[in-house]
Amino acid sequence: MFATVPNPIPARMKGLNRAEICDANFQQFVRDWRGPVQARPADADAVLPGSALDARGFVELLESQLISRHLDLMARVLRVQNKVFYTIGSSGHEGNAMVARLTRHTDPAFLHYRSGGFMAERFRKLPGMDPVMDSALSFAASREDPASGGRHKVWGSKPLWVLPQTSTIASHLPKAFGTAVAIEQARRIGHALPVPDDSIVVCSFGDASSNHATAQTAFNAAAWTAYQKLPAPVLFVCEDNGIGISVKTPDGWIARNFAQRPDLDYFAADGLDLASGYGEVERAVAHCRRTRRPTFLHLRTTRIMGHAGTDFEVEWRSLEELCAVEATDPLLRSAAIALESGLMSADALLALYEDTRARCFAAAHDADSRPRLENLAEVMQPLAPYSPAQVQAEATRYEHAAARPGVFGGEAKLPETQPPRHLAIQINQALHDLFAKYPEALLFGEDVAQKGGVYTVTKGLQKAFGPRRVFNTLLDETIVLGLAQGYANMGLLPLPEIQYLAYFHNAGDQIRGEAASLQFFSNGQYRNPMVMRIASLGYQRGFGGHFHNDNSITALRDIPGLVVGCPSRGDDAATMLRTLAALAKVDGRVCAFLEPIALYMTKDLYEPGDGGWLTAYPPPDQAMAFGEERVYAPEATDLLVLTFGNGVPMSLRAARTIEAERGWRVRVVDLRWLLPLNEGAIARHVAECDRVLVVDEGRRSAGVGEGIVTAITEAGFGDRPLRRVVGADTFTPLAGAAFLVIPSEADIVAAASAMA
Ligand SMILES: Cc1ncc(C[n+]2csc(CCOP(=O)(O)OP(=O)(O)O)c2C)c(N)n1
Ligand SMILES: [Mg+2]
């Protein structure tokens, strides 16, 4: 009934610059329009007979598509002039504007880098916002970029609930799923959400990305949730352009892979054609919102102008194929609809096209004149905020006295009135206190609920606080950490547990690339505070092998902005947990709490039965200052031992031997905080002592010890006699051989002797 886009467009130009060709194609297509024209005003009727889209909606969507397109074209031109620093565009994907039109600005959105049309359309949802200028500032890496403050070209907006995403494809799906779960769960625990209760989460990504393990685990977790009739209102939008950089997605693969997945409800819409695609997008959005089930919207798109400005497709694809792809340009289809429906004349459409181009260039030139990030302090400003006074006040804030007798089984059983106990018990009691203090705290992971974790550290928490706040997840660390980010996005305080440090590594990107980077890439506007507990480190007797004794602290040590704490005794664990929770609450920090497994049950220090490693429970108004070390024998100056974790009791024992053998008095310092290292404290102790031993149970290379030695040297004490006692650069073997690869008391004594 209505004319379709001529296919293929004549290959009039064999030019390298396909952006110019796509640009010219559009203009020529409109100028040459000879299709039927029926004059009519823009009203509320269907844009075309049979379409679910009304005329006014169509015109607005077209405007959003044009904004997206001209931002791409502008970027291609101004990149070479060094005014713009990003050329991965949205051309061919502009139909995703339909998803924005049919969702709300309060539906949290985690977007694909080609969701420019979505972004332009979402900007309509709030008055007074300008998608062109805001985007131009981001393209120009201007300090005034409202999304990232000039730190990356991202789709992001605080008022529009678009959380900026990293370039790591698929890494955002677990947290999008987590946010959807959080929306539902918050209500169930009486937590006030920052968005309406019936919000859904929008999560877009490419067809190639859908194959990624991180994407697949999110689909699986969503289906696992829905299968149990639990809500997970996430709308996965697969923007299927049939290709990933240069690798084609097999024809039909997305439908084959997703159309029949149980508990992932599949909808397919033509993202190339607003008139025919709109109704199906509308059904998918309505389905997700109404049923609260995970929904998969397969949106047909195309990719024109290459993967990025640096991708010269003519070098690796035939011209015929390129022209055929360019003929599917959704803007040609939108132009046809505009002309055919009589909503626009060719002149009016061309004028709108040129006006939009002019707007984008004007904004880009304006953005180029704005200040960029000019010094390191500016760059790092949002990375790791720290407000000492507020953190201290929050950590010691104590207003839950009335709840505690109920939690601990009576006034007479309050833990601070009990005899000294070991680490596992004190962590457990501190968690009970934190849960009483923070009604928004959630603890989850593998086996943490009824069983109370492999080492019973979380025992009783579920009973005390219920299955909505303490629960088992499915077995996937990526999802555990994706959930944590999702809960945090909705204002909850997540305490995810990673069962063993060795199993952090396969999900590490969720912290390294995602959680720890959010404040940085959102210029401090979004934050995902959490306290991640990880059972860690070696020295277990009778339960061994590498994977239960992993000592790779290195994997955490270089994550910008992350806080890593590692207590060696129960009282420190309790006060440190309070400080970590406060850092999360006050400054939105992502925190890792390394629990030395081998010390969980340790009761004695020097002799069997001496109870030397039992500690009293610190009352709930006490906390540890962030960065503060614990010093044993502060008056001693002959030898300084800088250590942490299992190294602390070992060093204390070794110190006795050293004192007996050499007559040296030994000062042992438990650093407790491994990231950031307290370089000032290290330097202070070194300055006061004659010799230094660094005892680091982590690995020799890139371990904590390297950081300590560097701090000593940089503080000007490079000439102090110094030795390192460190783990070997190896995996840990099973049984007794495990002790060959990690420091021992004898090693510490021997290192001291070597300095005599
Ligand atoms: C985890 C990861 N691996 C590789 C890349 C490099 N990379 C960027 S985009 C891309 C292809 C993505 O294709 P698709 O998901 O189909 O999205 P499209 O670009 O086609 O929209 C690749 C391999 C990346 N960003 N992240
Ligand atoms: Mg693709």
XYZ file of N, CA and C in Angstrom, residues 180-372:
579
model
N 16.552 -4.780 38.671
C 15.151 -5.215 38.536
C 14.708 -6.005 39.757
N 15.559 -6.902 40.211
C 15.237 -7.683 41.405
C 15.102 -6.749 42.610
N 16.004 -5.773 42.666
C 16.008 -4.849 43.807
C 14.716 -4.032 43.863
N 14.207 -3.644 42.703
C 12.971 -2.851 42.680
C 11.857 -3.615 43.383
N 11.805 -4.898 43.142
C 10.749 -5.705 43.748
C 11.041 -6.005 45.213
N 12.301 -6.313 45.488
C 12.642 -6.746 46.839
C 12.566 -5.596 47.842
N 12.923 -4.402 47.384
C 12.900 -3.245 48.284
C 11.514 -3.096 48.907
N 10.509 -3.226 48.066
C 9.142 -3.060 48.571
C 8.851 -4.100 49.650
N 9.318 -5.297 49.413
C 9.013 -6.391 50.345
C 9.685 -6.203 51.704
N 10.766 -5.437 51.750
C 11.372 -5.208 53.073
C 11.071 -3.791 53.578
N 10.121 -3.133 52.913
C 9.676 -1.832 53.400
C 10.654 -0.706 53.155
N 11.507 -0.864 52.151
C 12.495 0.186 51.827
C 11.907 1.103 50.755
N 11.995 2.403 50.973
C 11.434 3.352 50.004
C 12.346 3.436 48.783
N 11.791 3.145 47.625
C 12.569 3.164 46.388
C 12.749 4.591 45.880
N 13.858 4.836 45.172
C 14.030 6.155 44.546
C 13.257 6.292 43.232
N 12.629 5.215 42.780
C 11.815 5.252 41.550
C 10.457 4.645 41.878
N 9.447 4.848 41.023
C 8.131 4.273 41.326
C 8.180 2.745 41.466
N 7.282 2.227 42.291
C 7.271 0.794 42.587
C 7.096 -0.084 41.350
N 6.398 0.440 40.335
C 6.159 -0.415 39.165
C 7.160 -0.131 38.044
N 8.320 0.394 38.416
C 9.361 0.634 37.411
C 9.845 -0.685 36.824
N 10.342 -0.579 35.599
C 11.056 -1.702 35.009
C 12.472 -1.223 34.682
N 13.344 -2.159 34.408
C 14.717 -1.809 34.052
C 14.907 -2.062 32.557
N 15.485 -1.095 31.868
C 15.779 -1.248 30.440
C 17.268 -1.545 30.283
N 17.571 -2.581 29.525
C 18.973 -2.962 29.343
C 19.208 -3.324 27.881
N 19.944 -2.483 27.167
C 20.170 -2.765 25.746
C 21.604 -3.210 25.500
N 21.787 -3.955 24.415
C 23.105 -4.543 24.085
C 23.028 -5.035 22.649
N 24.175 -5.413 22.094
C 24.218 -5.861 20.712
C 24.006 -7.358 20.558
N 23.844 -7.777 19.317
C 23.622 -9.197 19.031
C 24.860 -10.023 19.374
N 26.032 -9.545 18.990
C 27.243 -10.311 19.313
C 27.415 -10.394 20.822
N 27.113 -9.313 21.513
C 27.254 -9.283 22.978
C 26.368 -10.315 23.663
N 25.276 -10.661 23.028
C 24.338 -11.593 23.688
C 24.980 -12.952 23.920
N 26.062 -13.241 23.192
C 26.741 -14.531 23.377
C 27.694 -14.535 24.559
N 27.987 -13.358 25.078
C 29.021 -13.261 26.107
C 28.576 -13.957 27.393
N 29.546 -14.569 28.067
C 29.238 -15.269 29.315
C 28.519 -14.357 30.303
N 28.933 -13.095 30.342
C 28.339 -12.175 31.316
C 26.893 -11.863 30.953
N 26.584 -11.892 29.656
C 25.189 -11.704 29.235
C 24.397 -12.976 29.527
N 24.985 -14.101 29.155
C 24.266 -15.371 29.317
C 23.933 -15.628 30.783
N 24.819 -15.248 31.663
C 24.524 -15.504 33.068
C 23.373 -14.615 33.556
N 23.254 -13.437 32.970
C 22.128 -12.580 33.359
C 20.803 -13.148 32.837
N 20.822 -13.651 31.600
C 19.590 -14.277 31.077
C 19.211 -15.477 31.940
N 20.237 -16.252 32.273
C 19.989 -17.449 33.071
C 19.432 -17.083 34.446
N 20.050 -16.087 35.070
C 19.603 -15.695 36.415
C 18.178 -15.136 36.364
N 17.885 -14.400 35.300
C 16.532 -13.843 35.169
C 15.515 -14.977 35.006
N 15.864 -15.961 34.180
C 14.946 -17.087 33.969
C 14.830 -17.929 35.244
N 15.939 -18.119 35.918
C 15.963 -18.876 37.189
C 15.027 -18.209 38.194
N 15.020 -16.899 38.177
C 14.164 -16.142 39.089
C 12.696 -16.294 38.692
N 12.427 -16.080 37.400
C 11.033 -16.153 36.927
C 10.475 -17.559 37.088
N 11.317 -18.549 36.887
C 10.885 -19.950 37.027
C 10.313 -20.204 38.419
N 10.864 -19.512 39.398
C 10.378 -19.668 40.774
C 9.244 -18.709 41.095
N 8.723 -18.102 40.038
C 7.625 -17.144 40.159
C 8.016 -15.919 40.985
N 9.282 -15.611 40.954
C 9.737 -14.388 41.608
C 9.876 -13.299 40.542
N 9.557 -12.072 40.885
C 9.588 -11.015 39.868
C 11.007 -10.556 39.516
N 11.209 -10.240 38.263
C 12.477 -9.666 37.783
C 12.149 -8.834 36.545
N 11.586 -7.640 36.769
C 11.079 -6.845 35.639
C 12.191 -6.150 34.856
N 12.930 -6.924 34.096
C 13.994 -6.355 33.269
C 13.634 -6.564 31.804
N 13.760 -5.493 31.042
C 13.509 -5.565 29.596
C 14.873 -5.609 28.908
N 15.265 -6.792 28.482
C 16.507 -6.938 27.714
C 16.211 -6.547 26.274
N 16.926 -5.560 25.767
C 16.690 -5.121 24.391
C 17.920 -5.478 23.557
N 17.775 -6.485 22.716
C 18.891 -6.889 21.865
C 18.812 -6.120 20.555
N 19.727 -5.183 20.386
C 19.744 -4.377 19.163
C 20.533 -5.173 18.123
N 19.805 -5.935 17.344
C 20.408 -6.928 16.450
C 20.681 -6.309 15.078
N 21.965 -5.991 14.852
C 22.350 -5.480 13.532
C 23.073 -6.545 12.720
N 23.119 -7.747 13.278
C 23.660 -8.876 12.519
C 25.166 -8.964 12.484
N 25.829 -8.111 13.253
C 27.288 -8.114 13.163
C 27.894 -7.582 14.455
N 29.105 -8.009 14.753
C 29.874 -7.467 15.870
C 31.255 -7.119 15.336
N 31.560 -5.861 15.220
C 32.743 -5.320 14.526
C 32.803 -5.901 13.099
N 33.440 -7.058 12.921
C 33.488 -7.620 11.562
C 32.945 -9.045 11.506
N 32.480 -9.542 12.656
C 32.040 -10.937 12.704
C 30.527 -11.002 12.594
N 30.071 -11.698 11.590
C 28.616 -11.748 11.399
C 27.976 -12.711 12.382
N 26.857 -12.310 12.893
C 26.040 -13.208 13.696
C 25.312 -14.119 12.709
N 25.369 -15.421 12.915
C 24.691 -16.299 11.952
C 23.230 -15.877 11.778
N 22.780 -15.902 10.551
C 21.398 -15.510 10.251
C 20.423 -16.244 11.151
N 19.553 -15.519 11.789
C 18.515 -16.164 12.580
C 18.950 -16.623 13.969
N 20.220 -16.403 14.308
C 20.736 -16.946 15.577
C 20.046 -16.365 16.809
N 19.800 -15.064 16.790
C 19.207 -14.443 17.984
C 17.814 -15.025 18.248
N 17.030 -15.130 17.200
C 15.685 -15.711 17.376
C 15.794 -17.168 17.810
N 16.718 -17.880 17.171
C 16.902 -19.295 17.502
C 17.278 -19.457 18.973
N 18.132 -18.585 19.432
C 18.675 -18.710 20.779
C 17.698 -18.211 21.845
N 16.827 -17.281 21.486
C 16.030 -16.641 22.531
C 14.514 -16.800 22.396
N 14.047 -17.139 21.195
C 12.585 -17.136 21.012
C 11.903 -18.192 21.855
N 12.629 -19.260 22.166
C 11.972 -20.379 22.859
C 12.485 -20.558 24.278
N 13.196 -19.563 24.812
C 13.735 -19.808 26.156
C 12.628 -19.741 27.183
N 12.483 -20.795 27.936
C 11.462 -20.732 28.984
C 11.818 -19.619 29.973
N 10.841 -18.912 30.415
C 11.012 -17.890 31.447
C 11.852 -16.698 31.020
N 11.960 -16.519 29.712
C 12.504 -15.276 29.177
C 11.566 -14.956 28.015
N 10.640 -14.053 28.241
C 9.527 -13.882 27.303
C 9.961 -13.041 26.105
N 9.803 -13.634 24.934
C 10.415 -13.101 23.714
C 9.430 -12.279 22.883
N 9.878 -11.105 22.479
C 9.131 -10.269 21.539
C 10.097 -9.842 20.440
N 9.593 -9.724 19.218
C 10.463 -9.280 18.124
C 9.825 -8.073 17.460
N 10.611 -7.024 17.285
C 10.069 -5.811 16.661
C 11.030 -5.310 15.598
N 10.465 -4.691 14.589
C 11.285 -4.123 13.527
C 11.739 -2.726 13.940
N 12.990 -2.652 14.307
C 13.536 -1.357 14.720
C 13.921 -0.491 13.533
N 13.738 -1.012 12.342
C 14.054 -0.217 11.152
C 12.845 0.563 10.680
N 11.684 0.251 11.238
C 10.444 0.812 10.715
C 9.550 1.211 11.890
N 9.490 2.510 12.154
C 8.726 2.987 13.309
C 7.253 2.591 13.200
N 6.712 2.667 11.987
C 5.275 2.406 11.825
C 4.935 0.973 12.180
N 5.755 0.037 11.775
C 5.398 -1.356 12.043
C 6.034 -1.866 13.335
N 7.131 -1.272 13.770
C 7.813 -1.783 14.960
C 7.162 -1.359 16.265
N 6.510 -0.205 16.230
C 6.068 0.432 17.469
C 5.128 -0.438 18.311
N 4.180 -1.058 17.631
C 3.177 -1.855 18.352
C 3.819 -2.995 19.144
N 4.820 -3.629 18.542
C 5.440 -4.772 19.200
C 6.324 -4.309 20.369
N 7.000 -3.177 20.187
C 7.779 -2.627 21.306
C 6.826 -2.305 22.462
N 5.708 -1.723 22.105
C 4.705 -1.373 23.116
C 4.236 -2.617 23.873
N 4.009 -3.698 23.144
C 3.568 -4.936 23.797
C 4.653 -5.483 24.727
N 5.889 -5.411 24.285
C 6.984 -5.942 25.111
C 7.106 -5.138 26.408
N 7.059 -3.814 26.287
C 7.197 -2.959 27.473
C 6.024 -3.202 28.427
N 4.824 -3.252 27.875
C 3.636 -3.448 28.713
C 3.690 -4.812 29.395
N 4.161 -5.801 28.658
C 4.257 -7.150 29.226
C 5.221 -7.162 30.413
N 6.365 -6.542 30.225
C 7.369 -6.525 31.287
C 6.818 -5.799 32.514
N 6.165 -4.661 32.268
C 5.672 -3.881 33.403
C 4.536 -4.603 34.124
N 3.685 -5.225 33.361
C 2.510 -5.855 33.973
C 2.872 -7.172 34.661
N 3.613 -8.019 33.956
C 3.865 -9.362 34.504
C 5.069 -9.388 35.438
N 5.923 -8.376 35.385
C 7.163 -8.297 36.169
C 8.085 -9.459 35.816
N 7.950 -9.970 34.603
C 8.786 -11.080 34.161
C 9.914 -10.558 33.274
N 11.051 -11.255 33.287
C 12.125 -10.870 32.370
C 11.657 -11.013 30.926
N 11.923 -9.968 30.156
C 11.379 -9.892 28.804
C 12.524 -9.613 27.846
N 12.497 -10.308 26.728
C 13.575 -10.156 25.740
C 12.981 -9.525 24.490
N 13.394 -8.312 24.213
C 12.901 -7.637 23.012
C 13.988 -7.705 21.940
N 13.691 -8.438 20.914
C 14.627 -8.604 19.798
C 14.331 -7.487 18.794
N 15.181 -6.489 18.790
C 14.931 -5.302 17.974
C 15.805 -5.353 16.724
N 15.155 -5.435 15.585
C 15.930 -5.492 14.335
C 16.518 -4.127 14.040
N 17.831 -4.092 13.867
C 18.507 -2.842 13.517
C 19.473 -3.145 12.372
N 20.225 -2.155 11.967
C 21.281 -2.382 10.999
C 22.454 -1.516 11.438
N 23.612 -1.737 10.856
C 24.739 -0.900 11.251
C 25.302 -0.230 10.014
N 25.132 1.063 9.956
C 25.731 1.771 8.831
C 26.840 2.674 9.364
N 27.734 3.032 8.483
C 28.906 3.843 8.821
C 29.940 3.072 9.642
N 29.883 1.761 9.618
C 30.933 0.962 10.235
C 30.833 0.887 11.743
N 31.718 0.082 12.333
C 31.687 -0.072 13.787
C 32.033 1.246 14.478
N 33.038 1.922 13.941
C 33.473 3.221 14.478
C 34.124 3.974 13.330
N 34.532 5.183 13.604
C 35.139 5.984 12.547
C 36.412 5.365 11.987
N 37.029 4.495 12.784
C 38.283 3.867 12.352
C 38.051 2.590 11.557
N 36.803 2.216 11.396
C 36.478 0.958 10.715
C 36.151 1.246 9.254
N 37.135 1.009 8.369
C 36.901 1.250 6.940
C 36.355 -0.017 6.314
N 35.030 -0.097 6.346
C 34.393 -1.348 5.915
C 34.704 -1.696 4.466
N 34.937 -0.656 3.648
C 35.218 -0.947 2.236
C 36.456 -1.824 2.085
N 37.287 -1.839 3.108
C 38.507 -2.646 3.012
C 38.254 -4.122 3.270
N 37.151 -4.443 3.893
C 36.939 -5.860 4.204
C 35.547 -6.398 3.819
N 34.734 -5.562 3.180
C 33.408 -6.004 2.734
C 33.235 -5.581 1.288
N 32.417 -6.309 0.571
C 32.199 -5.908 -0.826
C 31.315 -4.668 -0.866
N 31.500 -3.896 -1.911
C 30.722 -2.671 -2.055
C 29.230 -2.972 -2.203
N 28.929 -4.057 -2.889
C 27.516 -4.443 -3.063
C 26.869 -4.676 -1.700
N 27.606 -5.394 -0.855
C 27.066 -5.701 0.463
C 26.881 -4.412 1.265
N 27.868 -3.551 1.189
C 27.780 -2.280 1.913
C 26.582 -1.468 1.465
N 26.395 -1.388 0.153
C 25.273 -0.609 -0.372
C 23.943 -1.224 0.042
N 23.915 -2.550 0.064
C 22.675 -3.216 0.466
C 22.351 -2.882 1.919
N 23.388 -2.878 2.767
C 23.182 -2.534 4.178
C 22.723 -1.081 4.293
N 23.373 -0.207 3.557
C 23.032 1.222 3.640
C 21.601 1.483 3.169
N 21.122 0.623 2.292
C 19.742 0.796 1.814
C 18.720 0.463 2.892
N 19.166 -0.240 3.954
C 18.215 -0.550 5.028
C 18.226 0.538 6.102
N 18.906 1.610 5.865
C 18.977 2.736 6.803
C 17.578 3.110 7.315
N 17.362 3.000 8.596
C 16.018 3.279 9.133
C 15.580 4.730 8.907
N 16.521 5.624 8.703
C 16.109 7.016 8.455
C 15.472 7.157 7.076
N 15.888 6.316 6.141
C 15.226 6.340 4.835
C 13.781 5.876 5.001
N 13.628 4.859 5.817
C 12.264 4.342 6.053
C 11.432 5.406 6.785
N 12.023 6.063 7.752
C 11.270 7.105 8.460
C 10.920 8.253 7.521
N 11.853 8.594 6.629
C 11.562 9.654 5.655
C 10.390 9.238 4.781
N 10.409 7.979 4.358
C 9.310 7.494 3.518
C 7.980 7.608 4.249
N 7.998 7.246 5.528
C 6.752 7.327 6.312
C 6.289 8.786 6.413
N 7.226 9.675 6.691
C 6.877 11.094 6.840
C 6.252 11.642 5.559
N 6.834 11.257 4.434
C 6.372 11.793 3.160
C 5.070 11.132 2.725
N 5.062 9.852 2.884
C 3.916 9.063 2.427
C 2.651 9.379 3.211
N 2.844 9.621 4.530
C 1.682 9.904 5.369
C 1.243 11.355 5.210
N 2.044 12.124 4.502
C 1.697 13.519 4.304
C 1.995 14.385 5.505
N 2.724 13.848 6.474
C 3.030 14.637 7.665
C 4.105 15.671 7.392
N 4.904 15.407 6.378
C 5.953 16.367 6.031
C 6.118 16.408 4.527
N 6.409 17.610 4.063
C 6.809 17.723 2.663
C 8.293 17.421 2.572
N 8.753 17.131 1.373
C 10.183 16.878 1.191
C 11.001 18.076 1.655
N 10.534 19.278 1.342
C 11.284 20.477 1.743
C 11.354 20.606 3.259
N 10.206 20.357 3.877
C 10.178 20.484 5.340
C 11.106 19.451 5.975
N 11.117 18.264 5.425
C 11.950 17.209 5.994
C 13.437 17.539 5.816
N 13.773 18.025 4.618
C 15.168 18.406 4.385
C 15.575 19.569 5.287
N 14.635 20.474 5.505
C 14.946 21.614 6.377
C 15.191 21.126 7.808
N 14.368 20.203 8.269
C 14.549 19.653 9.618
C 15.911 18.940 9.715
N 16.210 18.211 8.657
C 17.490 17.481 8.614
C 18.660 18.458 8.751
N 18.615 19.526 7.971
C 19.727 20.491 8.007
C 19.748 21.283 9.305
N 18.567 21.611 9.815
C 18.507 22.312 11.113
C 19.166 21.469 12.202
N 18.871 20.185 12.168
C 19.405 19.298 13.203
C 20.914 19.196 13.061
N 21.369 19.115 11.820
C 22.814 19.087 11.590
C 23.463 20.355 12.184
N 22.851 21.480 11.870
C 23.418 22.752 12.334
C 23.443 22.806 13.864
N 22.374 22.316 14.471
C 22.310 22.295 15.937
C 23.449 21.462 16.521
N 23.680 20.307 15.914
C 24.714 19.405 16.450
C 26.098 20.030 16.294
N 26.352 20.626 15.148
C 27.669 21.244 14.949
C 27.851 22.449 15.871
N 26.793 23.235 16.001
C 26.910 24.411 16.875
C 27.204 23.963 18.305
N 26.495 22.938 18.738
C 26.707 22.444 20.104
C 28.125 21.897 20.252
N 28.588 21.188 19.225
C 29.931 20.594 19.306
C 30.998 21.680 19.381
N 30.835 22.733 18.590
C 31.824 23.823 18.636
C 31.774 24.527 19.993
N 30.566 24.708 20.480
C 30.407 25.303 21.808
C 31.102 24.409 22.850
N 30.833 23.102 22.768
C 31.419 22.166 23.744
C 32.937 22.188 23.675
N 33.453 22.330 22.475
C 34.911 22.337 22.295
C 35.555 23.543 22.987
N 34.763 24.596 23.169
C 35.321 25.795 23.801
C 35.239 25.725 25.327
N 34.567 24.693 25.832
C 34.420 24.573 27.290
C 35.658 23.887 27.878
N 35.887 24.102 29.166
C 37.090 23.525 29.785
C 37.071 21.995 29.806
N 38.250 21.431 29.652
C 38.382 19.977 29.794
C 38.998 19.691 31.158
